[in-house]
PDB file of C-alpha atoms in Angstrom:
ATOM      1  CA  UNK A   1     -13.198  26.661 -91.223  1.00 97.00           C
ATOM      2  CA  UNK A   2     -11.457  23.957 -89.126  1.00 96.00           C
ATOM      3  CA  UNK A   3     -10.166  24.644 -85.648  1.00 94.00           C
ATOM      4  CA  UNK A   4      -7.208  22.114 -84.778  1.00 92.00           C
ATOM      5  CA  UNK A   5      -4.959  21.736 -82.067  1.00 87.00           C
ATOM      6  CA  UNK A   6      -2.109  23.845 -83.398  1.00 86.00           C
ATOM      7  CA  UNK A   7      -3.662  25.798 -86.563  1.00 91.00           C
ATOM      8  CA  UNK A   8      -6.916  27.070 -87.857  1.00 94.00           C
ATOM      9  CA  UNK A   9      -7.536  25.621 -91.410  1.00 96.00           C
ATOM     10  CA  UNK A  10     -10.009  27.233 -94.459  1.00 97.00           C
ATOM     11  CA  UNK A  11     -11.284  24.926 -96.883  1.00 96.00           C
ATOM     12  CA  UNK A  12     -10.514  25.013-100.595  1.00 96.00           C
ATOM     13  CA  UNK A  13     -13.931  27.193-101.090  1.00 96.00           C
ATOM     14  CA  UNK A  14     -13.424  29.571 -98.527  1.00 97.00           C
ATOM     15  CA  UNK A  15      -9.757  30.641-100.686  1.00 97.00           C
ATOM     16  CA  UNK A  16     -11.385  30.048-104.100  1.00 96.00           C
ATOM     17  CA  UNK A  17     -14.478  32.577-102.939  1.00 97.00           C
ATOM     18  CA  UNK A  18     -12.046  35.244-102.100  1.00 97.00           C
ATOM     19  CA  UNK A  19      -9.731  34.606-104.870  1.00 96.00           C
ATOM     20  CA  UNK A  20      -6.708  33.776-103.611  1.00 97.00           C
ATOM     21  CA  UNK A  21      -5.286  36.929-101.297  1.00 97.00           C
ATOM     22  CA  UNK A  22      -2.144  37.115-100.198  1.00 97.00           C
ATOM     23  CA  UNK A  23      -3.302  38.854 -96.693  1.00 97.00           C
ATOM     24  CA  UNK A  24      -6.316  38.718 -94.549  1.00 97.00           C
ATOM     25  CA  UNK A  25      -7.575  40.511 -91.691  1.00 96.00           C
ATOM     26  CA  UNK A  26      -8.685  38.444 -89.078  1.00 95.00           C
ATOM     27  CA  UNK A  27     -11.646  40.595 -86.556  1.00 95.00           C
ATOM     28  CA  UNK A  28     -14.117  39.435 -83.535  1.00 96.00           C
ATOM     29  CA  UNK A  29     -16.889  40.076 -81.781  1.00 96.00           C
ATOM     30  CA  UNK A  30     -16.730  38.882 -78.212  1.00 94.00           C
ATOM     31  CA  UNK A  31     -20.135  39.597 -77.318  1.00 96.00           C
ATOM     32  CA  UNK A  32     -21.904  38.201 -80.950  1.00 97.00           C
ATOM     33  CA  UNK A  33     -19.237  35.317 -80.983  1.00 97.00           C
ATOM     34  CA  UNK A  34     -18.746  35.965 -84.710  1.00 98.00           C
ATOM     35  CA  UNK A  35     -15.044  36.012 -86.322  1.00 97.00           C
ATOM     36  CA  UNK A  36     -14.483  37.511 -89.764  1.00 98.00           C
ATOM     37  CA  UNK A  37     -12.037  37.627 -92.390  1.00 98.00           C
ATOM     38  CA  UNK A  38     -11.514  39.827 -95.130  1.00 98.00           C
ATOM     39  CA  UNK A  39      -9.364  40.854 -98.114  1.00 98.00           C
ATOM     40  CA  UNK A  40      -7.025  43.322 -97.842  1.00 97.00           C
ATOM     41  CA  UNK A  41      -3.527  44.733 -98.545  1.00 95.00           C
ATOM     42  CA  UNK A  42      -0.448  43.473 -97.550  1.00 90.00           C
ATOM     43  CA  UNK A  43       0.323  46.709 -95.606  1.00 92.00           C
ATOM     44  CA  UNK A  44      -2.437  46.791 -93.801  1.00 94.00           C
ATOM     45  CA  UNK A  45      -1.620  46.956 -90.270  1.00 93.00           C
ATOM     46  CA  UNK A  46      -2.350  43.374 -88.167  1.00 90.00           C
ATOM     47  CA  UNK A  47      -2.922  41.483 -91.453  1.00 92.00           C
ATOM     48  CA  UNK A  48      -2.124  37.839 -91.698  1.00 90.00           C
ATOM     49  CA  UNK A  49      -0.619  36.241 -94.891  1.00 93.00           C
ATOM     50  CA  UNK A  50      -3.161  33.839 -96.159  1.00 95.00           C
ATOM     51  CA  UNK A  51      -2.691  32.347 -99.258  1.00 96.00           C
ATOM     52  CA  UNK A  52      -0.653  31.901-102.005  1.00 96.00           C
ATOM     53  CA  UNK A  53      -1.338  32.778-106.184  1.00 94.00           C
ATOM     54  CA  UNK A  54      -3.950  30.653-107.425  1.00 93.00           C
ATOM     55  CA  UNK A  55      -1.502  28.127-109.524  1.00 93.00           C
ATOM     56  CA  UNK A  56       0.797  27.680-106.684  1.00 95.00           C
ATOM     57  CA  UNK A  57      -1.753  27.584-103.738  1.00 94.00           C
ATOM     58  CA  UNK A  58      -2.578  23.646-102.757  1.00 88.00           C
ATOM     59  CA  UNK A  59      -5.981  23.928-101.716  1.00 90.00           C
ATOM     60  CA  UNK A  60      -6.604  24.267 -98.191  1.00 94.00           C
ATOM     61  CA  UNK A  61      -4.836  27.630 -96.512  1.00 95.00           C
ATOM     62  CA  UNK A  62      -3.712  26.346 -92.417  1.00 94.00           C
ATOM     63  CA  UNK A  63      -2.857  29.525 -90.297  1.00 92.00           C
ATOM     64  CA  UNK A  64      -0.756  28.602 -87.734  1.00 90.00           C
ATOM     65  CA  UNK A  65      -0.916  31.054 -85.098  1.00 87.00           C
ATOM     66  CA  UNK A  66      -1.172  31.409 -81.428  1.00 86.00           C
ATOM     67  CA  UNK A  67      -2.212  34.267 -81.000  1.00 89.00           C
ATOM     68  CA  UNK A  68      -5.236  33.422 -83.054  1.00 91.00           C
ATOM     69  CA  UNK A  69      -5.843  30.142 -81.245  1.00 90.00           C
ATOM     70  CA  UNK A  70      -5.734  31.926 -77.815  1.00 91.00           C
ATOM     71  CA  UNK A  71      -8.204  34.668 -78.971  1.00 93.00           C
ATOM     72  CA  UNK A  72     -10.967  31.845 -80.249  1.00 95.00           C
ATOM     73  CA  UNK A  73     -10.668  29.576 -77.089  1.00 93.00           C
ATOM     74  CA  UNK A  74     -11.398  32.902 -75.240  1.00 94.00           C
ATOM     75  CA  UNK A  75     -14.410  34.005 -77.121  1.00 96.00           C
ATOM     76  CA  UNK A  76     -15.526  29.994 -76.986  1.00 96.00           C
ATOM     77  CA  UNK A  77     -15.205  28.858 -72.812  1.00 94.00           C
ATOM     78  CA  UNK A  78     -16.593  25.803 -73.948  1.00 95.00           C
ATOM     79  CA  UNK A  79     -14.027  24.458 -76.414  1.00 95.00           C
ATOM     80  CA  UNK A  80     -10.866  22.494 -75.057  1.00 92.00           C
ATOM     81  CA  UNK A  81      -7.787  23.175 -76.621  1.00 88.00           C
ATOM     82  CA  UNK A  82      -7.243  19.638 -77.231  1.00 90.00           C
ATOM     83  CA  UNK A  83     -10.254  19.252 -79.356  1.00 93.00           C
ATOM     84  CA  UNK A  84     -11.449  19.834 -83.287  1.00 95.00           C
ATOM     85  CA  UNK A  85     -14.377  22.323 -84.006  1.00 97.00           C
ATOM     86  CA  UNK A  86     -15.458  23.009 -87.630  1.00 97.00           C
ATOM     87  CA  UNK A  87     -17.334  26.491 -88.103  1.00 98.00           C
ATOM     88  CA  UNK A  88     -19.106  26.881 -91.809  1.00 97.00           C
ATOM     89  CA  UNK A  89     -18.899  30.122 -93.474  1.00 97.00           C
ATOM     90  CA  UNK A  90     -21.012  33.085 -94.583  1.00 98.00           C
ATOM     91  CA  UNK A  91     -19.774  34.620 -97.711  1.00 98.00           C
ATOM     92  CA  UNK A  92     -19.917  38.172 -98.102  1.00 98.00           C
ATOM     93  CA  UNK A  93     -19.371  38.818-101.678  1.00 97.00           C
ATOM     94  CA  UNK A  94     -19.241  42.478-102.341  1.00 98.00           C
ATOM     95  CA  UNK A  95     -17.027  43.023 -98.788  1.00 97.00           C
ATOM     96  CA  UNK A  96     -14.533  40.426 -99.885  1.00 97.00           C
ATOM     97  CA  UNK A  97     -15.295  38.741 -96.717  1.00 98.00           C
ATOM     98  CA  UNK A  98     -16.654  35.649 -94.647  1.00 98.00           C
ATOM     99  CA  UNK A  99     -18.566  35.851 -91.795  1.00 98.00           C
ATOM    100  CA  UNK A 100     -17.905  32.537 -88.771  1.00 98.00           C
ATOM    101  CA  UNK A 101     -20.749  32.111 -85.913  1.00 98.00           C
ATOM    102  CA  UNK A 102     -18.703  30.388 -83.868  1.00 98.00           C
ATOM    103  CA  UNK A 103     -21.564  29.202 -81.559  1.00 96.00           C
ATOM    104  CA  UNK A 104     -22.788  27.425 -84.387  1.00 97.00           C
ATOM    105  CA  UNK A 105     -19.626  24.789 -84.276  1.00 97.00           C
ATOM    106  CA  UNK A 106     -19.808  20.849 -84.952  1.00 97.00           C
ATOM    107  CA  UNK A 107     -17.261  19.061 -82.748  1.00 96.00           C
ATOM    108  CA  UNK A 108     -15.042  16.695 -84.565  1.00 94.00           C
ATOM    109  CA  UNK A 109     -13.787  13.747 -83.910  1.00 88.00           C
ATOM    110  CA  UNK A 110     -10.242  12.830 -83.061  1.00 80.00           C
ATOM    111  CA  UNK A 111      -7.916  12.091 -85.538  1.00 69.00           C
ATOM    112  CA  UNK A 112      -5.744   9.527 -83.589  1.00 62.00           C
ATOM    113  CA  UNK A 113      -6.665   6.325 -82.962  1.00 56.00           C
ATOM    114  CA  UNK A 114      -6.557   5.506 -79.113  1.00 51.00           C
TER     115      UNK A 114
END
């Protein structure tokens, strides 16, 4: 998982692992600094529409969402809005789910050229 100035990006993998769902649901931990996302239905309340059918989806899945951004930059003090931060995974197989330590994160370069 990617965190970029106006979106939050999942690799390829992460949509391939959990098959392709149309809606995710998107929880934290403030105190473990842990995000997770997992399958679910597309009535299920405070879902976020993730990805597309397998044949039509071009890899990568980019949620663009404030909300989202705000609630990370909160959990993480230490990030600047401004910046790149790439989180890997945990897979959770049988819960349809991956697990992000956000503390964990890799800064990443720029991608303009100053």
């Amino acid at each position: 998982m990617t965190i970029n100035k106006n979106f939050v990006t999942f690799s390829k993998g992460i949509v391939q692992e959990l098959d392709y769902p149309a809606q995710v649901l998107i929880a934290f931990n403030k105190e473990t600094r842990v995000m997770g996302i997992q399958v679910c239905r597309a009535k299920t309340r405070g879902s976020f529409k993730f990805s597309k059918p397998e044949g039509e989806q071009k890899g990568i899945v980019q949620v663009m969402n404030k909300n989202l951004k705000e609630t990370l930059l909160h959990i993480m003090p230490e990030w600047k809005s401004d910046k790149r931060y790439k989180i890997e995974g945990i897979h959770i197989p049988e819960d349809k789910a991956f697990v992000f330590e956000l503390s964990k994160f890799e800064e990443l370069p720029d991608f303009r050229k100053k």
